[in-house]
Amino acid sequence: MKTMYIIRWVLLIAVISTTGFSIPSQAGLTELRQRYESGACNQDQNRMVEDLRAYRRELWLKGRRNLQSDFMLASCLCPTPGADALSKLPARYRGLSSEDTNQISRAASECWGEQLARYVPPGTAIAFVGGKGSMQEELVKNEHSQMTPEVTLEYERRLFSRHNIQQAVESLHRRGFQRVFTGDNFLVTGDYEHDELRFISSLMEQVVQRLARQYGLEPPRTLITVYLFNTREQLQRHAREEHDLQISSGTWAYTFPLDASVSVWRSGGAGTVGHEVMHALLDQNLPYAPPWLNEGSAALFEEFKMLDGNRIAGRFRRDHWRIPFLKPRDVPALEALLSMDWGQLDDAQLFQVRHATAKMFAMYLQEIGSLRSVLNAYKGRDLFELDDDIGVVERATSMGIARLQDSFQEWLRGKLGWSDSAMTDQQVFEQLLLVNNARFIEQRSGRSWYQWTAFISGPSEARERIVSVRYLLHPTFNPSERMGDASRPGHPLTTRGWGVFTLRAVVILDSGRSREYVHRLRFD
């Protein structure tokens, strides 16, 4: 009999909310959790699964999701399809702590054997707050803001459907925001001049309408409140007073999902709001989109241009602030990027280059006409219906991952003006060769013994891309698998012997891709 495994009480609320505005109650989730902890999945599995699905369906219809209900349902369905769904959670929820990620990973592993360890979560919700700024410092200091259900409910009272615009405006007036511009999807307010607020309100409405039409997405069901401030000091004060946040001086903007708001100071500009508009559309239409697609598509529309036929396109600008982080040797391989969970994409040391690569890959998909196909592959898909992320992109582009990697790398090289020395992986592999040299050392027992060195030959710009070389020797060698010397050009391996044989070497590049080379050892 399987026992229950529960992770931390985490509430990550999507930006988009309801139409009729009846949010699935906190009491309903608490009751499900109590039943789950008491063993309902064992005692009455069918009813527990049915009730969890009903709760999730109610959330889904309102453009929302909840990590705890996803986890409970998945672990009630061990081993299949629950284990697979559990393994996908870290890639679908942003802001998980390392403890939560490890707990989920262990649960997924143990789910296959239906032997889950008991874990009782704390009764506190955690809200993930996203910040955007200089990329040089921590943006939102209390990024995982502790919130009680009562505080969460207070923020949710600021959520209004598109049919309740007047009530939304009155709510802002009561909180001191007198200058408010409204549209079908946004409430725009703040310290900007009257005409500028009106212009941004109109522009954002055009952006969301064009994005929704062009990519087959539903517009937001909840009004998104956009706060615009002239100075960073005003933004910092707003964050403290409205959301109990301490944001850094380098922060341009932040999103607060619990009340569906975006707060921006002038340095962030309309591009930051465009970024958040795409996030809002994806949160509603593709709630389980992979991290690279969610962040990359949003970053794509930080710069946009209006096209004929009510279309819109992300615009490339070489002096965009993300571009300097892209260096030929630092760009992750597509296979790695497409497989990253949120923790990996947001890695403190690497997130600049990974976010920039996600943006450029989304732009590449836009230019080859495949972005809509990729988005549609995830549209309306539940956690339990997700396909392999790499396979989704391969089918949408009609290219295998190796060909796609080379095509994207070539496109990126041309887009960023990298020199020809920034070769594609395929070009690097084609210029490398496994060779050896040898010298006679002695005659022993009727055999000629040689000291020989195998190494990878090729142009220096190609050899510099090599991370490691693993040599596969004749089985009579002990050990028969050895690593080349990474401190020397060509990653050489030196040993001695008397017989020739077919030597193999596995070369791994800085992109993560590998190729095996074969060479017949020579002593002449």
Short mmCIF file of C-alpha atoms in Angstrom, two decimals:
data_model
loop_
_atom_site.label_atom_id
_atom_site.label_comp_id
_atom_site.label_asym_id
_atom_site.label_seq_id
_atom_site.Cartn_x
_atom_site.Cartn_y
_atom_site.Cartn_z
CA MET A 1 0.00 0.00 0.00
CA LYS A 2 1.37 3.34 -0.91
CA THR A 3 1.73 6.09 1.67
CA MET A 4 1.32 9.74 0.94
CA TYR A 5 4.04 12.17 -0.07
CA ILE A 6 3.22 15.89 0.17
CA ILE A 7 5.40 18.80 -0.76
CA ARG A 8 5.59 22.32 0.63
CA TRP A 9 2.31 24.31 0.61
CA VAL A 10 3.06 26.38 -2.45
CA LEU A 11 0.61 28.67 -4.19
CA LEU A 12 1.81 30.04 -7.52
CA ILE A 13 -1.12 32.02 -8.95
CA ALA A 14 -1.23 32.70 -12.68
CA VAL A 15 -1.72 36.29 -13.80
CA ILE A 16 -5.05 35.51 -15.40
CA SER A 17 -8.18 34.83 -13.34
CA THR A 18 -11.94 34.59 -13.72
CA THR A 19 -14.88 35.70 -15.84
CA GLY A 20 -17.82 35.28 -13.47
CA PHE A 21 -15.49 35.73 -10.56
CA SER A 22 -16.08 32.83 -8.31
CA ILE A 23 -12.57 31.72 -7.37
CA PRO A 24 -12.29 28.08 -6.21
CA SER A 25 -12.28 28.50 -2.47
CA GLN A 26 -9.29 28.24 -0.17
CA ALA A 27 -11.52 26.12 2.05
CA GLY A 28 -12.05 23.67 -0.82
CA LEU A 29 -8.33 23.16 -1.29
CA THR A 30 -7.75 22.89 2.46
CA GLU A 31 -10.42 20.19 2.70
CA LEU A 32 -8.84 18.25 -0.17
CA ARG A 33 -5.46 18.52 1.46
CA GLN A 34 -6.79 17.23 4.79
CA ARG A 35 -8.39 14.25 3.08
CA TYR A 36 -5.19 13.61 1.15
CA GLU A 37 -3.05 13.67 4.31
CA SER A 38 -5.44 11.27 6.03
CA GLY A 39 -4.94 8.67 3.29
CA ALA A 40 -7.93 9.24 1.01
CA CYS A 41 -5.94 8.12 -2.04
CA ASN A 42 -5.71 4.66 -0.46
CA GLN A 43 -9.09 4.51 1.23
CA ASP A 44 -11.24 5.89 -1.58
CA GLN A 45 -8.96 6.57 -4.52
CA ASN A 46 -11.67 6.98 -7.17
CA ARG A 47 -13.55 9.65 -5.23
CA MET A 48 -10.36 11.51 -4.27
CA VAL A 49 -9.16 11.55 -7.86
CA GLU A 50 -12.58 12.68 -9.08
CA ASP A 51 -12.74 15.54 -6.55
CA LEU A 52 -9.20 16.70 -7.33
CA ARG A 53 -9.97 16.67 -11.04
CA ALA A 54 -13.13 18.70 -10.45
CA TYR A 55 -11.18 21.29 -8.43
CA ARG A 56 -8.48 21.52 -11.09
CA ARG A 57 -11.11 21.77 -13.85
CA GLU A 58 -12.70 24.74 -12.08
CA LEU A 59 -9.31 26.41 -11.85
CA TRP A 60 -8.55 25.61 -15.49
CA LEU A 61 -11.75 27.22 -16.76
CA LYS A 62 -10.67 30.42 -15.03
CA GLY A 63 -7.16 30.35 -16.47
CA ARG A 64 -5.56 29.25 -13.20
CA ARG A 65 -3.63 26.32 -11.78
CA ASN A 66 -2.28 25.23 -8.43
CA LEU A 67 0.85 23.25 -7.61
CA GLN A 68 -0.56 21.51 -4.57
CA SER A 69 -3.63 20.13 -6.35
CA ASP A 70 -1.42 19.04 -9.27
CA PHE A 71 0.91 17.23 -6.88
CA MET A 72 -1.89 15.53 -4.97
CA LEU A 73 -3.58 14.26 -8.12
CA ALA A 74 -0.33 13.00 -9.63
CA SER A 75 0.69 11.14 -6.47
CA CYS A 76 -2.80 9.61 -6.22
CA LEU A 77 -2.23 8.14 -9.69
CA CYS A 78 1.04 6.31 -9.01
CA PRO A 79 2.69 4.64 -10.77
CA THR A 80 1.14 5.74 -14.08
CA PRO A 81 0.44 8.37 -15.18
CA GLY A 82 1.35 9.96 -11.87
CA ALA A 83 5.13 9.42 -11.86
CA ASP A 84 5.59 11.04 -15.25
CA ALA A 85 3.40 14.01 -14.25
CA LEU A 86 5.36 14.48 -11.01
CA SER A 87 8.65 14.56 -12.91
CA LYS A 88 7.33 17.44 -15.05
CA LEU A 89 6.26 19.72 -12.19
CA PRO A 90 9.64 21.51 -11.66
CA ALA A 91 9.62 22.48 -15.33
CA ARG A 92 6.11 23.91 -15.10
CA TYR A 93 6.19 25.92 -11.87
CA ARG A 94 8.53 28.85 -11.44
CA GLY A 95 10.15 29.80 -8.14
CA LEU A 96 10.29 26.38 -6.46
CA SER A 97 12.87 26.14 -3.71
CA SER A 98 15.62 23.54 -4.04
CA GLU A 99 13.94 21.67 -1.18
CA ASP A 100 10.64 21.52 -3.06
CA THR A 101 12.36 20.46 -6.28
CA ASN A 102 14.22 17.67 -4.49
CA GLN A 103 11.03 16.52 -2.76
CA ILE A 104 9.19 16.37 -6.09
CA SER A 105 12.06 14.50 -7.76
CA ARG A 106 12.14 11.92 -4.97
CA ALA A 107 8.38 11.57 -5.15
CA ALA A 108 8.51 10.96 -8.90
CA SER A 109 11.20 8.32 -8.48
CA GLU A 110 9.41 6.56 -5.64
CA CYS A 111 6.05 6.83 -7.38
CA TRP A 112 7.08 4.12 -9.81
CA GLY A 113 7.41 1.74 -6.86
CA GLU A 114 4.31 3.10 -5.09
CA GLN A 115 6.36 3.57 -1.91
CA LEU A 116 6.19 7.26 -1.03
CA ALA A 117 7.56 8.73 2.21
CA ARG A 118 5.19 10.83 4.31
CA TYR A 119 5.84 14.57 4.29
CA VAL A 120 3.60 17.10 6.01
CA PRO A 121 3.79 20.61 4.49
CA PRO A 122 3.61 23.89 6.38
CA GLY A 123 0.29 25.71 6.08
CA THR A 124 1.68 28.83 4.43
CA ALA A 125 1.24 29.94 0.85
CA ILE A 126 4.19 31.21 -1.14
CA ALA A 127 3.74 33.63 -4.03
CA PHE A 128 6.37 33.95 -6.73
CA VAL A 129 7.08 37.52 -7.72
CA GLY A 130 9.00 38.18 -10.93
CA GLY A 131 11.32 41.17 -11.31
CA LYS A 132 12.94 42.74 -14.37
CA GLY A 133 15.86 45.11 -14.22
CA SER A 134 19.56 45.66 -14.64
CA MET A 135 20.39 41.92 -14.45
CA GLN A 136 23.35 42.86 -12.27
CA GLU A 137 21.79 42.49 -8.85
CA GLU A 138 19.02 40.83 -6.93
CA LEU A 139 15.77 42.45 -8.01
CA VAL A 140 13.11 41.44 -5.50
CA LYS A 141 14.66 40.68 -2.14
CA ASN A 142 11.75 38.79 -0.63
CA GLU A 143 11.06 37.02 -3.93
CA HIS A 144 9.14 34.26 -2.15
CA SER A 145 6.84 36.43 -0.07
CA GLN A 146 5.16 34.55 2.77
CA MET A 147 1.41 35.10 2.67
CA THR A 148 -1.40 33.76 4.74
CA PRO A 149 -4.61 32.69 3.01
CA GLU A 150 -6.27 35.82 4.44
CA VAL A 151 -3.70 38.11 2.83
CA THR A 152 -3.95 36.16 -0.41
CA LEU A 153 -7.71 36.68 -0.41
CA GLU A 154 -7.25 40.42 0.10
CA TYR A 155 -5.11 40.62 -3.03
CA GLU A 156 -7.62 38.55 -4.96
CA ARG A 157 -10.30 41.13 -4.14
CA ARG A 158 -8.41 43.42 -6.54
CA LEU A 159 -9.15 41.01 -9.40
CA PHE A 160 -11.99 42.00 -11.71
CA SER A 161 -13.42 40.39 -14.80
CA ARG A 162 -13.58 42.26 -18.10
CA HIS A 163 -17.30 42.71 -17.43
CA ASN A 164 -16.72 44.63 -14.18
CA ILE A 165 -14.66 47.60 -15.34
CA GLN A 166 -16.51 50.19 -13.29
CA GLN A 167 -16.01 48.25 -10.04
CA ALA A 168 -12.32 47.91 -10.88
CA VAL A 169 -11.93 51.65 -11.43
CA GLU A 170 -13.72 52.42 -8.16
CA SER A 171 -11.40 50.03 -6.34
CA LEU A 172 -8.36 51.88 -7.68
CA HIS A 173 -9.89 55.24 -6.73
CA ARG A 174 -10.39 54.03 -3.15
CA ARG A 175 -6.69 53.10 -3.03
CA GLY A 176 -5.63 56.57 -4.20
CA PHE A 177 -5.18 56.04 -7.95
CA GLN A 178 -7.40 58.72 -9.48
CA ARG A 179 -6.15 58.79 -13.07
CA VAL A 180 -7.22 55.50 -14.67
CA PHE A 181 -7.55 54.55 -18.34
CA THR A 182 -9.54 51.46 -19.20
CA GLY A 183 -9.79 49.13 -22.15
CA ASP A 184 -11.04 45.64 -22.81
CA ASN A 185 -8.07 44.05 -21.05
CA PHE A 186 -6.16 46.66 -19.04
CA LEU A 187 -6.44 49.23 -16.30
CA VAL A 188 -3.60 51.73 -16.75
CA THR A 189 -2.83 54.13 -13.95
CA GLY A 190 0.07 55.92 -12.28
CA ASP A 191 2.06 59.15 -12.31
CA TYR A 192 2.52 59.59 -16.06
CA GLU A 193 0.94 62.50 -17.85
CA HIS A 194 -2.68 62.12 -18.98
CA ASP A 195 -1.90 61.76 -22.69
CA GLU A 196 0.92 59.29 -22.10
CA LEU A 197 -1.24 57.03 -19.96
CA ARG A 198 -3.92 57.08 -22.63
CA PHE A 199 -1.37 56.28 -25.36
CA ILE A 200 0.08 53.30 -23.45
CA SER A 201 -3.42 52.02 -22.65
CA SER A 202 -4.33 52.13 -26.36
CA LEU A 203 -1.04 50.55 -27.41
CA MET A 204 -1.34 47.64 -24.98
CA GLU A 205 -4.87 46.91 -26.16
CA GLN A 206 -3.60 46.71 -29.74
CA VAL A 207 -0.74 44.45 -28.71
CA VAL A 208 -2.88 41.93 -26.85
CA GLN A 209 -5.54 41.87 -29.57
CA ARG A 210 -2.97 41.26 -32.30
CA LEU A 211 -1.11 38.63 -30.30
CA ALA A 212 -4.31 36.79 -29.49
CA ARG A 213 -5.51 36.85 -33.10
CA GLN A 214 -2.17 36.02 -34.67
CA TYR A 215 -1.36 33.07 -32.42
CA GLY A 216 -4.88 31.77 -31.81
CA LEU A 217 -4.88 32.71 -28.12
CA GLU A 218 -7.77 33.79 -25.93
CA PRO A 219 -7.48 37.33 -24.51
CA PRO A 220 -7.10 37.74 -20.72
CA ARG A 221 -10.24 37.00 -18.72
CA THR A 222 -9.14 39.22 -15.87
CA LEU A 223 -8.34 42.91 -16.18
CA ILE A 224 -4.60 43.43 -15.83
CA THR A 225 -3.66 46.50 -13.80
CA VAL A 226 -0.60 48.37 -15.07
CA TYR A 227 1.02 50.87 -12.67
CA LEU A 228 3.40 53.38 -14.29
CA PHE A 229 5.79 55.57 -12.29
CA ASN A 230 8.21 58.33 -13.21
CA THR A 231 10.96 57.42 -10.72
CA ARG A 232 12.41 54.30 -9.16
CA GLU A 233 11.71 55.78 -5.73
CA GLN A 234 7.99 55.88 -6.55
CA LEU A 235 8.14 52.28 -7.73
CA GLN A 236 9.94 51.19 -4.56
CA ARG A 237 7.40 52.97 -2.35
CA HIS A 238 4.53 51.43 -4.32
CA ALA A 239 6.06 47.96 -3.87
CA ARG A 240 6.32 48.43 -0.11
CA GLU A 241 2.87 49.90 0.41
CA GLU A 242 0.85 47.85 -2.07
CA HIS A 243 2.64 44.48 -2.04
CA ASP A 244 4.89 44.47 1.03
CA LEU A 245 7.98 44.00 -1.17
CA GLN A 246 11.50 45.35 -0.88
CA ILE A 247 12.81 45.78 -4.43
CA SER A 248 16.34 46.77 -5.39
CA SER A 249 17.34 50.07 -6.96
CA GLY A 250 18.12 48.22 -10.19
CA THR A 251 14.58 46.97 -10.66
CA TRP A 252 12.72 48.39 -13.67
CA ALA A 253 9.50 46.48 -13.14
CA TYR A 254 7.92 43.58 -11.34
CA THR A 255 4.81 41.47 -11.68
CA PHE A 256 2.57 40.50 -8.79
CA PRO A 257 0.44 37.54 -9.87
CA LEU A 258 -1.90 37.56 -6.87
CA ASP A 259 -3.59 40.78 -7.98
CA ALA A 260 -2.76 40.49 -11.72
CA SER A 261 -0.63 43.61 -11.76
CA VAL A 262 2.46 44.91 -13.54
CA SER A 263 4.38 47.80 -11.96
CA VAL A 264 6.88 49.73 -14.09
CA TRP A 265 9.03 52.82 -13.73
CA ARG A 266 9.88 54.85 -16.79
CA SER A 267 13.23 53.15 -17.45
CA GLY A 268 11.36 49.91 -18.16
CA GLY A 269 9.17 51.47 -20.84
CA ALA A 270 6.38 49.95 -22.88
CA GLY A 271 8.59 47.01 -23.80
CA THR A 272 8.38 45.67 -20.26
CA VAL A 273 4.60 45.85 -20.38
CA GLY A 274 4.66 44.07 -23.75
CA HIS A 275 6.74 41.35 -22.13
CA GLU A 276 4.15 40.92 -19.39
CA VAL A 277 1.23 40.94 -21.85
CA MET A 278 2.66 37.86 -23.53
CA HIS A 279 3.19 36.21 -20.14
CA ALA A 280 -0.47 36.87 -19.35
CA LEU A 281 -1.65 35.29 -22.59
CA LEU A 282 0.58 32.26 -22.10
CA ASP A 283 -0.45 31.78 -18.48
CA GLN A 284 -4.08 31.50 -19.56
CA ASN A 285 -3.71 29.59 -22.81
CA LEU A 286 -0.59 27.50 -22.18
CA PRO A 287 -0.42 27.07 -18.39
CA TYR A 288 1.97 24.13 -18.72
CA ALA A 289 4.24 25.59 -21.41
CA PRO A 290 7.95 24.80 -20.86
CA PRO A 291 10.10 27.54 -19.30
CA TRP A 292 12.05 28.41 -22.47
CA LEU A 293 8.80 28.98 -24.39
CA ASN A 294 7.15 31.04 -21.66
CA GLU A 295 10.12 33.31 -21.03
CA GLY A 296 11.42 33.33 -24.61
CA SER A 297 8.08 34.32 -26.15
CA ALA A 298 7.58 37.07 -23.58
CA ALA A 299 11.11 38.41 -24.13
CA LEU A 300 10.54 38.33 -27.89
CA PHE A 301 7.88 41.04 -27.59
CA GLU A 302 9.96 43.40 -25.45
CA GLU A 303 10.60 45.02 -28.82
CA PHE A 304 7.77 44.78 -31.35
CA LYS A 305 6.51 46.31 -34.56
CA MET A 306 2.98 46.56 -35.93
CA LEU A 307 2.52 44.96 -39.34
CA ASP A 308 -0.15 45.16 -42.00
CA GLY A 309 -3.17 42.93 -41.57
CA ASN A 310 -3.43 43.47 -37.81
CA ARG A 311 -0.27 41.46 -37.28
CA ILE A 312 2.61 41.99 -34.86
CA ALA A 313 6.20 40.77 -34.74
CA GLY A 314 8.96 40.72 -32.19
CA ARG A 315 11.70 43.05 -33.41
CA PHE A 316 15.44 42.46 -33.31
CA ARG A 317 17.70 45.25 -32.11
CA ARG A 318 21.39 44.56 -31.81
CA ASP A 319 21.81 47.09 -29.00
CA HIS A 320 19.06 45.47 -26.90
CA TRP A 321 20.27 45.00 -23.34
CA ARG A 322 20.05 41.18 -23.51
CA ILE A 323 22.31 40.79 -26.55
CA PRO A 324 25.73 41.39 -24.85
CA PHE A 325 25.19 38.25 -22.79
CA LEU A 326 25.25 36.10 -25.95
CA LYS A 327 28.74 34.81 -26.73
CA PRO A 328 29.41 31.91 -29.14
CA ARG A 329 30.89 29.66 -26.47
CA ASP A 330 28.27 30.48 -23.82
CA VAL A 331 25.06 29.81 -25.75
CA PRO A 332 23.53 26.55 -24.44
CA ALA A 333 22.76 23.73 -26.86
CA LEU A 334 19.11 23.63 -27.92
CA GLU A 335 18.70 20.14 -26.54
CA ALA A 336 19.72 21.48 -23.13
CA LEU A 337 17.65 24.68 -23.39
CA LEU A 338 14.46 22.84 -24.37
CA SER A 339 14.85 20.45 -21.42
CA MET A 340 15.51 23.04 -18.69
CA ASP A 341 13.20 23.42 -15.73
CA TRP A 342 12.58 26.85 -14.21
CA GLY A 343 15.35 26.45 -11.66
CA GLN A 344 17.87 25.82 -14.43
CA LEU A 345 16.62 28.60 -16.71
CA ASP A 346 16.69 31.07 -13.80
CA ASP A 347 20.08 29.88 -12.49
CA ALA A 348 21.70 32.78 -10.65
CA GLN A 349 24.98 32.52 -12.56
CA LEU A 350 23.64 31.66 -16.03
CA PHE A 351 20.15 33.14 -16.35
CA GLN A 352 21.27 36.12 -18.45
CA VAL A 353 22.60 34.01 -21.31
CA ARG A 354 19.85 31.39 -20.96
CA HIS A 355 17.04 33.97 -21.04
CA ALA A 356 18.70 35.71 -23.99
CA THR A 357 19.02 32.40 -25.86
CA ALA A 358 15.35 31.61 -25.20
CA LYS A 359 14.42 35.02 -26.63
CA MET A 360 16.51 34.51 -29.75
CA PHE A 361 15.20 30.99 -30.31
CA ALA A 362 11.62 32.29 -30.10
CA MET A 363 12.60 34.95 -32.66
CA TYR A 364 14.13 32.26 -34.89
CA LEU A 365 10.87 30.27 -34.71
CA GLN A 366 8.95 33.45 -35.57
CA GLU A 367 11.11 34.06 -38.63
CA ILE A 368 10.84 30.51 -39.99
CA GLY A 369 7.07 30.55 -39.40
CA SER A 370 6.97 27.89 -36.68
CA LEU A 371 6.24 29.87 -33.49
CA ARG A 372 2.46 29.51 -33.81
CA SER A 373 2.83 25.74 -34.37
CA VAL A 374 4.92 25.39 -31.22
CA LEU A 375 2.47 27.48 -29.17
CA ASN A 376 -0.51 25.52 -30.49
CA ALA A 377 1.17 22.24 -29.54
CA TYR A 378 0.86 23.31 -25.87
CA LYS A 379 -2.42 25.19 -26.08
CA GLY A 380 -5.00 23.71 -23.72
CA ARG A 381 -2.75 20.78 -22.77
CA ASP A 382 -2.98 19.51 -19.21
CA LEU A 383 -0.05 18.33 -17.12
CA PHE A 384 -1.09 14.73 -17.79
CA GLU A 385 -1.16 15.25 -21.57
CA LEU A 386 2.28 16.76 -22.17
CA ASP A 387 4.55 15.34 -24.84
CA ASP A 388 8.34 15.32 -24.89
CA ASP A 389 9.40 18.99 -25.17
CA ILE A 390 12.13 18.32 -27.72
CA GLY A 391 9.76 16.18 -29.80
CA VAL A 392 7.17 18.99 -29.83
CA VAL A 393 9.67 21.40 -31.39
CA GLU A 394 10.95 18.80 -33.83
CA ARG A 395 7.43 18.13 -35.12
CA ALA A 396 6.50 21.82 -35.25
CA THR A 397 9.58 22.70 -37.32
CA SER A 398 9.81 19.42 -39.28
CA MET A 399 13.47 19.24 -38.26
CA GLY A 400 15.35 16.83 -36.04
CA ILE A 401 17.16 18.35 -33.09
CA ALA A 402 20.62 18.07 -34.71
CA ARG A 403 19.50 19.83 -37.90
CA LEU A 404 17.58 22.39 -35.85
CA GLN A 405 20.66 23.11 -33.74
CA ASP A 406 22.77 23.78 -36.83
CA SER A 407 20.06 25.90 -38.46
CA PHE A 408 19.53 28.02 -35.34
CA GLN A 409 23.26 28.40 -34.76
CA GLU A 410 23.81 29.57 -38.33
CA TRP A 411 20.86 32.00 -38.06
CA LEU A 412 22.13 33.33 -34.72
CA ARG A 413 25.62 33.81 -36.12
CA GLY A 414 24.26 35.92 -38.96
CA LYS A 415 21.87 37.84 -36.71
CA LEU A 416 24.53 38.82 -34.20
CA GLY A 417 27.29 39.40 -36.72
CA TRP A 418 29.59 36.76 -35.31
CA SER A 419 32.64 36.09 -37.46
CA ASP A 420 32.98 32.95 -39.54
CA SER A 421 35.13 31.53 -36.77
CA ALA A 422 31.92 31.03 -34.82
CA MET A 423 31.31 27.74 -36.58
CA THR A 424 28.27 25.58 -36.18
CA ASP A 425 28.71 22.30 -34.33
CA GLN A 426 28.46 20.45 -37.64
CA GLN A 427 31.24 22.57 -39.11
CA VAL A 428 33.41 21.99 -36.04
CA PHE A 429 32.94 18.23 -36.21
CA GLU A 430 33.78 18.20 -39.91
CA GLN A 431 37.10 19.93 -39.29
CA LEU A 432 38.25 17.65 -36.48
CA LEU A 433 40.22 14.45 -37.00
CA LEU A 434 41.46 11.68 -34.71
CA VAL A 435 45.16 10.98 -35.36
CA ASN A 436 48.21 9.60 -33.58
CA ASN A 437 51.99 9.74 -33.61
CA ALA A 438 54.36 7.08 -32.29
CA ARG A 439 58.05 6.44 -31.53
CA PHE A 440 59.88 3.17 -31.08
CA ILE A 441 61.14 2.61 -27.53
CA GLU A 442 62.35 -1.00 -27.26
CA GLN A 443 62.34 -4.55 -28.55
CA ARG A 444 60.99 -6.92 -25.91
CA SER A 445 59.96 -10.58 -26.06
CA GLY A 446 60.14 -10.53 -29.80
CA ARG A 447 57.81 -7.52 -30.07
CA SER A 448 58.43 -3.92 -31.00
CA TRP A 449 57.11 -1.59 -28.33
CA TYR A 450 56.04 1.96 -29.09
CA GLN A 451 55.02 4.98 -27.10
CA TRP A 452 52.12 6.56 -28.93
CA THR A 453 49.94 9.62 -28.49
CA ALA A 454 46.42 9.98 -29.85
CA PHE A 455 44.90 13.44 -30.17
CA ILE A 456 42.27 15.47 -31.98
CA SER A 457 43.66 17.48 -34.87
CA GLY A 458 42.06 20.46 -36.58
CA PRO A 459 42.03 24.26 -36.77
CA SER A 460 42.57 25.98 -33.43
CA GLU A 461 39.11 27.63 -33.51
CA ALA A 462 37.56 24.18 -33.85
CA ARG A 463 39.76 22.52 -31.20
CA GLU A 464 38.97 25.31 -28.76
CA ARG A 465 35.34 24.19 -28.79
CA ILE A 466 36.25 20.78 -27.35
CA VAL A 467 35.32 20.22 -23.72
CA SER A 468 36.44 16.60 -23.33
CA VAL A 469 37.64 13.55 -25.27
CA ARG A 470 37.00 10.00 -24.06
CA TYR A 471 39.26 7.39 -25.69
CA LEU A 472 38.07 3.80 -26.11
CA LEU A 473 41.10 1.49 -26.30
CA HIS A 474 41.50 -2.21 -27.07
CA PRO A 475 39.91 -4.38 -24.32
CA THR A 476 43.38 -5.66 -23.32
CA PHE A 477 44.21 -2.19 -21.94
CA ASN A 478 43.35 -1.61 -18.29
CA PRO A 479 41.45 0.61 -18.05
CA SER A 480 40.23 0.49 -21.62
CA GLU A 481 38.40 3.87 -21.36
CA ARG A 482 40.53 6.93 -20.64
CA MET A 483 40.10 10.69 -20.73
CA GLY A 484 42.35 12.93 -22.79
CA ASP A 485 44.43 15.66 -21.16
CA ALA A 486 42.09 18.67 -21.18
CA SER A 487 44.92 21.05 -20.29
CA ARG A 488 46.65 20.50 -23.65
CA PRO A 489 45.50 21.26 -27.20
CA GLY A 490 43.72 18.36 -28.84
CA HIS A 491 43.13 16.55 -25.52
CA PRO A 492 45.95 14.05 -26.10
CA LEU A 493 46.29 10.59 -24.59
CA THR A 494 49.76 9.01 -24.32
CA THR A 495 50.40 5.34 -23.58
CA ARG A 496 52.51 2.44 -24.90
CA GLY A 497 51.93 -0.88 -26.60
CA TRP A 498 53.06 -3.27 -29.31
CA GLY A 499 49.93 -3.95 -31.38
CA VAL A 500 47.77 -1.83 -33.64
CA PHE A 501 44.00 -1.71 -33.31
CA THR A 502 41.00 0.47 -34.15
CA LEU A 503 40.93 3.36 -31.71
CA ARG A 504 37.72 5.27 -31.00
CA ALA A 505 37.30 8.68 -29.35
CA VAL A 506 34.12 10.47 -28.21
CA VAL A 507 34.49 14.25 -28.59
CA ILE A 508 32.16 16.53 -26.61
CA LEU A 509 31.84 20.21 -27.56
CA ASP A 510 30.99 23.18 -25.36
CA SER A 511 27.44 23.04 -26.74
CA GLY A 512 26.97 19.59 -25.21
CA ARG A 513 26.85 17.78 -28.55
CA SER A 514 29.15 14.82 -29.18
CA ARG A 515 30.53 12.74 -32.02
CA GLU A 516 32.55 9.52 -32.12
CA TYR A 517 35.68 9.37 -34.27
CA VAL A 518 37.39 6.17 -35.44
CA HIS A 519 41.09 5.79 -36.31
CA ARG A 520 43.30 2.81 -37.07
CA LEU A 521 46.37 3.13 -34.86
CA ARG A 522 49.62 3.54 -36.82
CA PHE A 523 53.25 3.02 -35.76
CA ASP A 524 54.91 3.96 -39.07
#
